[in-house]
Structures are given as C-alpha cells and as structure tokens.
C-alpha cells in the first residue's frame, strides 16, 4: 500500500513538474529574442488540461500564432507586447507584398510613424523580414519573410503570395525581353545603315580620286588655250 501511495505521489509530482516546465517554456518563449514559433506550444497546452491558467495561456498563444494584436486583452510586459506586434506584422506581411503605414498602425497598434519604423527595424534585426521602407510615401515593400514564424495554416496564403510575386516577375521579364529585342533590332538597323553609309562614302571617295587626274588634264588644256 505504501509503495502504491509512493507511486501515486511520484506521478502527481511528475505532472506538477511537467506543467510548471510547460508554463516556464511559455513565459520564456513570449520574451525570448529568438523564438517566434508558438504553434507547438499552443498544441501542448491544448493537450494539457491541467496546466495552471490554461484558458489564459490558450488565449495568449492563440493571439501570438494568429498575430491578433488588436484583439488581445490580457496584460503583457513590454518585450512580450513588442513580440506580439512583430507576429502581427508577419501575419499581415504574409498576405501582402507592400504595406502602408496606416495599415500597420491599425493592425499592430502603433500610434505614430516613428513607432511603425521602430517595429520594422526590430523585425529586420530579428531576421523576420527584409523590406524597403519608403518614409516619404509611408510605404513598406516586402522582399523576404522568415518561414520559422509561420503556422501551417498560413502556407496556402504564403504560396499564393509567392505565386503572385512570380507572375509579376514573369510579366516584368517579358516586358524587359520585348524592350531588349526592340533595342537589338534598332541597333542592328543602325549598324546596317552605318555600314551602307560607309560603303557609299568610300565609293564616293574612290570616284573622286579616279576623276581627279582627268580634271587636272582638262584644266591644263584650258590654261594653254587661254595663254
């Protein structure tokens, strides 16, 4: 009986440790500068009904996974709040190739252009995205996104965005090829005209050189008659 009680206590203690470890990993992930993948933690919490404050953690992790900054209600410290803003802009960037400052302000809770630019700089420094910031026109042009922060449900939208980008590039390349082909044709035509002009010029020079002795003889005869 005592051994059975010991096993029960050991199992109970192990479960407590596992729940505490999971909660610790969640808190660490929320503030870590290198962790931007929360879908696995969300799955673990869903499968662990005995986790302390389970509903709160589910709400928090779900917001981080889906990048829902505006709908987030539980209080967060500054580092976790900035990370959630980064997740929000990544979610927004997965559906667009260019963003306006006003859209980023609306989705990510930024109040000024300076806050928008600071958020973008943090994302760039963290290796989450590569972009060009047009401060004058208040636009952001996205070049590359980190795949480590994507959830499986975002892959379809990501593929659509990549396909759209590929189609745009194909159109641009086709237009460039047309311009190159036209320029090549114009260059070939100009070369042909230049060669023809050179041939005509050489022919004219040869004719003048051939006619010169005859003109000199004629001129000599005219001078003798006059004399």
Short mmCIF file of C-alpha atoms in Angstrom, two decimals, residues 93-97 142-147 150 154-170:
data_model
loop_
_atom_site.label_atom_id
_atom_site.label_comp_id
_atom_site.label_asym_id
_atom_site.label_seq_id
_atom_site.Cartn_x
_atom_site.Cartn_y
_atom_site.Cartn_z
CA UNK A 93 3.05 40.60 -44.49
CA UNK A 94 2.16 37.01 -45.39
CA UNK A 95 -0.89 38.34 -47.25
CA UNK A 96 0.69 41.40 -48.93
CA UNK A 97 3.82 42.43 -50.79
CA UNK A 142 8.46 43.40 -48.59
CA UNK A 143 11.23 41.30 -50.14
CA UNK A 144 11.54 38.26 -47.89
CA UNK A 145 9.86 36.77 -44.81
CA UNK A 146 11.18 34.27 -42.29
CA UNK A 147 9.44 30.90 -42.60
CA UNK A 150 4.68 30.57 -39.98
CA UNK A 154 -0.58 30.23 -43.37
CA UNK A 155 1.20 28.13 -46.01
CA UNK A 156 -1.63 28.47 -48.52
CA UNK A 157 -1.61 32.24 -48.32
CA UNK A 158 2.17 32.26 -48.47
CA UNK A 159 2.13 30.13 -51.63
CA UNK A 160 -0.48 32.43 -53.16
CA UNK A 161 1.68 35.45 -52.39
CA UNK A 162 4.73 33.72 -53.89
CA UNK A 163 2.75 32.75 -57.00
CA UNK A 164 1.55 36.33 -57.39
CA UNK A 165 5.11 37.56 -57.00
CA UNK A 166 6.32 35.02 -59.58
CA UNK A 167 3.60 36.10 -62.03
CA UNK A 168 4.51 39.76 -61.57
CA UNK A 169 8.17 38.93 -62.18
CA UNK A 170 7.26 36.93 -65.28
#
